[in-house]
């Protein structure tokens, strides 16, 4: 495939995929952007209570957690960010990062992708290979109500020579589906799922979504290691708690691991 001739994102197509939810979002599309998260964090929120979405045909400096990079190529994927404003005085809902992963997983399943899995806290895999990355950053202060900027990158059609360093191997929708969707349709479908799941999480908490997350847990009952600032921790992944903390069965008993700056790896 000639990657210089990809279809650009199209607002009308995004709106068509959103259907009745189109009016809920204010979607902006840029031909190029360093990081859609950084840009949304810097911009003032939209008027009228709509949910701001910024998507870029080409993201030149996509960020992951802990200063890592999200790699993308023109036409190879979908990269966008959503500014999610919480009700005045409400805290950021526990489990938010897991719920964003769940929403992306549901959108991929709706398209017919088999073997969609979630890796705690928020990576989306297909049969063990990473297809999407998520970066959530919080905005508060400067007179703004508490909000989360939710950044999502989904691989659609990676270039054959793409070199991505990953502990899990990578995949894309072109490898999962005979007829992968356009980036615009995918954006509309993911936004609709985010609206559904983040809405439930903000209103009623993570508890009711816990079963749906655990059904897709890539490491359910498997040995894992947790790497991060604290000492490495090894155990069996037995699920997630009501607040989204990872539950790890270790020789010293059941441990809760909070998703801060930690990464999960196969044990
Ligand atoms: P992990 O738990 O995998 O250590 P993370 O949750 O910190 O990582 P993210 O911040 O979601 O990871 O994404 C950054 C990482 O994703 C990079 O370090 C790289 O390994 C991997 N990556 C970067 N670009 C892509 C891509 N297009 N497709 C799949 N994986 C990618």
Short mmCIF file of C-alpha atoms and ligand atoms in Angstrom, two decimals:
data_model
loop_
_atom_site.label_atom_id
_atom_site.label_comp_id
_atom_site.label_asym_id
_atom_site.label_seq_id
_atom_site.Cartn_x
_atom_site.Cartn_y
_atom_site.Cartn_z
CA UNK A 1 0.00 0.00 0.00
CA UNK A 2 1.17 3.50 -0.77
CA UNK A 3 1.20 5.25 2.60
CA UNK A 4 1.51 8.70 1.07
CA UNK A 5 -2.03 8.35 -0.33
CA UNK A 6 -4.20 7.58 2.67
CA UNK A 7 -7.68 8.93 3.24
CA UNK A 8 -7.63 11.92 5.58
CA UNK A 9 -9.97 12.01 8.57
CA UNK A 10 -13.36 13.39 7.67
CA UNK A 11 -15.73 15.08 10.13
CA UNK A 12 -18.90 14.11 8.26
CA UNK A 13 -17.88 10.45 8.35
CA UNK A 14 -17.08 10.66 12.06
CA UNK A 15 -20.51 12.24 12.64
CA UNK A 16 -22.22 9.51 10.59
CA UNK A 17 -20.58 6.81 12.74
CA UNK A 18 -21.63 8.69 15.90
CA UNK A 19 -25.25 8.92 14.77
CA UNK A 20 -27.41 10.48 17.49
CA UNK A 21 -24.35 11.23 19.61
CA UNK A 22 -22.75 13.54 17.03
CA UNK A 23 -24.01 16.68 18.77
CA UNK A 24 -22.42 15.62 22.07
CA UNK A 25 -18.88 16.01 20.68
CA UNK A 26 -16.96 18.93 19.23
CA UNK A 27 -14.58 17.22 16.80
CA UNK A 28 -11.54 19.03 15.42
CA UNK A 29 -9.24 17.41 12.88
CA UNK A 30 -5.71 18.55 12.19
CA UNK A 31 -3.58 17.34 9.28
CA UNK A 32 -0.60 17.27 11.65
CA UNK A 33 -0.06 17.67 15.37
CA UNK A 34 2.85 16.98 17.72
CA UNK A 35 0.70 15.34 20.41
CA UNK A 36 -3.09 15.58 20.49
CA UNK A 37 -2.96 15.21 24.30
CA UNK A 38 -0.55 18.14 24.70
CA UNK A 39 -2.63 20.30 22.39
CA UNK A 40 -5.92 19.57 24.19
CA UNK A 41 -4.26 20.15 27.57
CA UNK A 42 -3.19 23.60 26.40
CA UNK A 43 -6.44 24.64 24.70
CA UNK A 44 -9.39 26.18 26.55
CA UNK A 45 -12.38 23.81 26.83
CA UNK A 46 -15.12 24.25 24.19
CA UNK A 47 -18.19 26.33 24.94
CA UNK A 48 -21.63 24.81 25.32
CA UNK A 49 -20.65 21.76 27.34
CA UNK A 50 -19.67 19.67 24.32
CA UNK A 51 -16.90 17.11 24.70
CA UNK A 52 -13.75 18.28 22.88
CA UNK A 53 -12.11 15.78 20.55
CA UNK A 54 -8.89 16.47 18.69
CA UNK A 55 -7.75 14.00 16.04
CA UNK A 56 -4.70 14.26 13.83
CA UNK A 57 -4.01 12.65 10.47
CA UNK A 58 -0.39 12.67 11.47
CA UNK A 59 0.94 12.81 15.02
CA UNK A 60 4.64 13.60 15.11
CA UNK A 61 5.40 13.29 18.83
CA UNK A 62 2.77 10.96 20.29
CA UNK A 63 3.37 10.27 23.96
CA UNK A 64 2.88 7.16 26.04
CA UNK A 65 3.21 6.75 29.78
CA UNK A 66 6.48 7.59 31.56
CA UNK A 67 7.92 9.57 28.67
CA UNK A 68 7.55 6.73 26.20
CA UNK A 69 6.61 7.34 22.59
CA UNK A 70 3.53 6.22 20.65
CA UNK A 71 4.76 5.63 17.12
CA UNK A 72 2.54 6.40 14.17
CA UNK A 73 2.85 6.95 10.47
CA UNK A 74 0.50 8.86 8.14
CA UNK A 75 -2.44 6.63 7.31
CA UNK A 76 -1.20 3.86 9.61
CA UNK A 77 -3.51 4.49 12.50
CA UNK A 78 -5.93 6.65 14.39
CA UNK A 79 -4.61 9.06 17.00
CA UNK A 80 -6.91 11.34 18.96
CA UNK A 81 -7.61 12.84 22.37
CA UNK A 82 -10.81 13.60 24.25
CA UNK A 83 -11.23 16.20 26.99
CA UNK A 84 -13.54 14.64 29.58
CA UNK A 85 -14.93 17.16 32.02
CA UNK A 86 -16.25 15.79 35.32
CA UNK A 87 -19.21 17.20 37.22
CA UNK A 88 -18.15 20.15 39.44
CA UNK A 89 -16.74 18.83 42.71
CA UNK A 90 -16.69 15.21 41.52
CA UNK A 91 -13.39 13.32 41.74
CA UNK A 92 -11.81 11.48 38.82
CA UNK A 93 -13.62 8.15 38.86
CA UNK A 94 -11.55 5.23 40.11
CA UNK A 95 -10.84 2.75 37.35
CA UNK A 96 -11.01 5.37 34.59
CA UNK A 97 -7.96 4.08 32.73
CA UNK A 98 -9.36 0.53 32.70
CA UNK A 99 -12.71 1.77 31.44
CA UNK A 100 -11.10 3.61 28.53
CA UNK A 101 -9.39 0.34 27.53
CA UNK A 102 -12.72 -1.44 27.81
CA UNK A 103 -14.40 1.14 25.53
CA UNK A 104 -11.70 0.71 22.87
CA UNK A 105 -11.99 -3.09 23.19
CA UNK A 106 -15.78 -2.93 22.70
CA UNK A 107 -15.40 -0.76 19.58
CA UNK A 108 -12.96 -3.29 18.08
CA UNK A 109 -15.33 -6.15 18.94
CA UNK A 110 -18.21 -4.26 17.33
CA UNK A 111 -16.13 -4.23 14.13
CA UNK A 112 -15.78 -8.01 14.35
CA UNK A 113 -12.26 -8.32 15.79
CA UNK A 114 -11.79 -11.63 17.63
CA UNK A 115 -9.43 -12.16 20.55
CA UNK A 116 -9.52 -8.61 21.96
CA UNK A 117 -7.81 -8.55 25.37
CA UNK A 118 -7.03 -5.96 28.02
CA UNK A 119 -3.69 -5.66 29.74
CA UNK A 120 -3.84 -3.87 33.07
CA UNK A 121 -4.09 -0.99 33.43
CA UNK A 122 -5.05 0.15 29.96
CA UNK A 123 -3.43 -1.50 26.96
CA UNK A 124 -5.53 -3.19 24.30
CA UNK A 125 -4.13 -6.36 22.76
CA UNK A 126 -5.38 -8.76 20.11
CA UNK A 127 -4.24 -12.32 20.76
CA UNK A 128 -1.34 -11.01 22.85
CA UNK A 129 -0.17 -8.26 20.49
CA UNK A 130 -0.61 -4.57 21.19
CA UNK A 131 -3.09 -2.83 18.89
CA UNK A 132 -3.86 0.30 20.91
CA UNK A 133 -2.24 2.51 23.53
CA UNK A 134 -3.91 4.90 25.95
CA UNK A 135 -2.52 7.87 27.88
CA UNK A 136 -4.69 9.67 30.42
CA UNK A 137 -3.59 12.99 31.89
CA UNK A 138 -5.49 15.09 34.40
CA UNK A 139 -6.19 18.79 34.06
CA UNK A 140 -7.05 20.95 37.05
CA UNK A 141 -6.37 24.40 38.37
CA UNK A 142 -6.14 27.64 36.39
CA UNK A 143 -9.83 28.11 37.05
CA UNK A 144 -10.73 24.94 35.19
CA UNK A 145 -12.90 22.21 36.63
CA UNK A 146 -11.29 18.81 36.96
CA UNK A 147 -11.01 17.02 33.62
CA UNK A 148 -9.13 14.15 32.04
CA UNK A 149 -7.45 14.25 28.68
CA UNK A 150 -7.81 10.77 27.25
CA UNK A 151 -5.37 10.03 24.43
CA UNK A 152 -5.83 6.96 22.24
CA UNK A 153 -3.69 5.51 19.45
CA UNK A 154 -5.01 2.55 17.44
CA UNK A 155 -3.03 0.78 14.71
CA UNK A 156 -4.97 0.48 11.47
CA UNK A 157 -2.39 -0.50 8.88
CA UNK A 158 1.22 -0.34 10.03
CA UNK A 159 3.88 0.05 7.34
CA UNK A 160 5.53 -3.34 6.64
CA UNK A 161 8.90 -1.97 7.75
CA UNK A 162 7.58 -0.33 10.96
CA UNK A 163 10.03 -0.90 13.80
CA UNK A 164 8.33 -0.69 17.17
CA UNK A 165 10.03 -1.74 20.37
CA UNK A 166 7.41 -3.53 22.38
CA UNK A 167 7.37 -6.20 25.05
CA UNK A 168 4.23 -7.66 23.45
CA UNK A 169 4.68 -7.45 19.70
CA UNK A 170 2.30 -5.30 17.72
CA UNK A 171 -0.66 -5.78 15.44
CA UNK A 172 -3.10 -3.67 13.43
CA UNK A 173 -6.70 -3.84 12.24
CA UNK A 174 -5.66 -4.77 8.70
CA UNK A 175 -4.30 -8.03 10.15
CA UNK A 176 -7.50 -8.68 12.12
CA UNK A 177 -10.21 -7.86 9.58
CA UNK A 178 -10.76 -8.50 5.88
CA UNK A 179 -12.18 -5.00 5.50
CA UNK A 180 -10.76 -2.66 8.15
CA UNK A 181 -12.79 0.52 8.76
CA UNK A 182 -11.66 4.01 7.80
CA UNK A 183 -9.98 6.02 10.55
CA UNK A 184 -13.04 8.31 10.63
CA UNK A 185 -15.53 5.49 11.19
CA UNK A 186 -13.27 3.96 13.82
CA UNK A 187 -13.09 7.33 15.61
CA UNK A 188 -16.90 7.61 15.66
CA UNK A 189 -17.31 4.08 17.01
CA UNK A 190 -14.69 4.54 19.74
CA UNK A 191 -16.16 7.89 20.81
CA UNK A 192 -19.62 6.31 21.12
CA UNK A 193 -18.20 3.52 23.32
CA UNK A 194 -16.25 6.04 25.42
CA UNK A 195 -19.42 8.04 25.93
CA UNK A 196 -21.20 4.91 27.12
CA UNK A 197 -18.52 3.43 29.40
CA UNK A 198 -16.93 6.61 30.82
CA UNK A 199 -20.48 7.86 31.46
CA UNK A 200 -21.30 4.75 33.49
CA UNK A 201 -17.99 4.92 35.36
CA UNK A 202 -18.43 8.62 36.22
CA UNK A 203 -22.02 8.11 37.39
CA UNK A 204 -21.89 4.73 39.12
CA UNK A 205 -18.22 3.84 39.55
CA UNK A 206 -16.10 1.03 38.15
CA UNK A 207 -17.67 -1.80 40.13
CA UNK A 208 -20.43 -2.58 37.59
CA UNK A 209 -17.88 -2.72 34.74
CA UNK A 210 -15.41 -4.91 36.57
CA UNK A 211 -16.82 -8.17 35.18
CA UNK A 212 -16.63 -6.92 31.59
CA UNK A 213 -13.00 -5.90 32.15
CA UNK A 214 -12.04 -9.19 33.77
CA UNK A 215 -13.64 -11.23 30.96
CA UNK A 216 -11.05 -9.71 28.64
CA UNK A 217 -8.09 -9.79 31.06
CA UNK A 218 -5.11 -10.96 28.95
CA UNK A 219 -3.33 -12.30 32.05
CA UNK A 220 -6.22 -13.82 34.01
CA UNK A 221 -4.81 -16.47 36.39
CA UNK A 222 -1.37 -16.19 34.80
CA UNK A 223 1.94 -15.39 36.46
CA UNK A 224 2.96 -11.76 36.02
CA UNK A 225 5.61 -9.33 37.19
CA UNK A 226 4.99 -5.71 38.08
CA UNK A 227 7.85 -3.40 37.21
CA UNK A 228 8.11 0.19 38.35
CA UNK A 229 9.50 2.43 40.99
CA UNK A 230 8.86 0.00 43.78
CA UNK A 231 10.61 -3.37 43.99
CA UNK A 232 9.54 -5.80 41.28
CA UNK A 233 6.56 -7.81 42.45
CA UNK A 234 5.67 -11.27 41.16
CA UNK A 235 2.45 -13.18 41.53
CA UNK A 236 -0.62 -14.55 39.82
CA UNK A 237 -3.00 -12.04 38.26
CA UNK A 238 -6.34 -12.86 39.87
CA UNK A 239 -8.28 -9.86 38.60
CA UNK A 240 -9.00 -6.25 39.48
CA UNK A 241 -10.57 -4.66 42.54
CA UNK A 242 -13.67 -2.44 42.69
CA UNK A 243 -11.47 0.63 42.16
CA UNK A 244 -9.45 -0.86 39.27
CA UNK A 245 -6.41 -1.84 41.37
CA UNK A 246 -4.73 -5.03 40.14
CA UNK A 247 -5.15 -8.02 42.45
CA UNK A 248 -2.03 -10.09 42.66
CA UNK A 249 -1.78 -13.36 44.56
CA UNK A 250 1.76 -13.47 45.94
CA UNK A 251 3.54 -15.86 48.33
CA UNK A 252 2.85 -13.21 51.02
CA UNK A 253 -0.89 -13.04 50.30
CA UNK A 254 -3.16 -10.96 48.12
CA UNK A 255 -1.62 -7.64 47.08
CA UNK A 256 -3.32 -4.64 45.53
CA UNK A 257 -1.31 -2.78 42.91
CA UNK A 258 -2.31 0.75 42.01
CA UNK A 259 -1.75 1.93 38.47
CA UNK A 260 0.78 4.65 38.94
CA UNK A 261 4.08 4.35 37.24
CA UNK A 262 4.10 0.58 37.01
CA UNK A 263 4.07 -1.84 34.07
CA UNK A 264 2.77 -5.39 33.93
CA UNK A 265 4.80 -8.08 32.21
CA UNK A 266 4.31 -11.82 31.74
CA UNK A 267 5.94 -13.59 34.69
P1 LIG B 1 3.72 -0.95 29.05
O1 LIG B 1 2.77 -1.40 30.09
O2 LIG B 1 3.50 -1.62 27.75
O3 LIG B 1 5.11 -0.90 29.53
P2 LIG B 1 2.69 1.62 28.72
O4 LIG B 1 1.30 1.35 29.17
O5 LIG B 1 3.55 2.57 29.45
O6 LIG B 1 3.51 0.38 28.56
P3 LIG B 1 1.92 3.11 26.51
O7 LIG B 1 2.26 4.34 27.19
O8 LIG B 1 0.51 2.74 26.29
O9 LIG B 1 2.64 1.94 27.19
O10 LIG B 1 2.58 3.08 25.05
C1 LIG B 1 3.96 3.25 24.83
C2 LIG B 1 4.61 1.92 24.48
O11 LIG B 1 3.83 1.26 23.45
C3 LIG B 1 5.97 2.08 23.87
O12 LIG B 1 6.95 2.00 24.86
C4 LIG B 1 6.08 0.93 22.85
O13 LIG B 1 6.54 -0.23 23.51
C5 LIG B 1 4.67 0.66 22.45
N1 LIG B 1 4.27 1.27 21.15
C6 LIG B 1 4.64 2.48 20.62
N2 LIG B 1 4.02 2.70 19.45
C7 LIG B 1 3.25 1.60 19.22
C8 LIG B 1 2.37 1.22 18.18
N3 LIG B 1 2.10 2.00 17.12
N4 LIG B 1 1.77 0.01 18.28
C9 LIG B 1 1.96 -0.81 19.34
N5 LIG B 1 2.80 -0.50 20.36
C10 LIG B 1 3.42 0.69 20.30
#
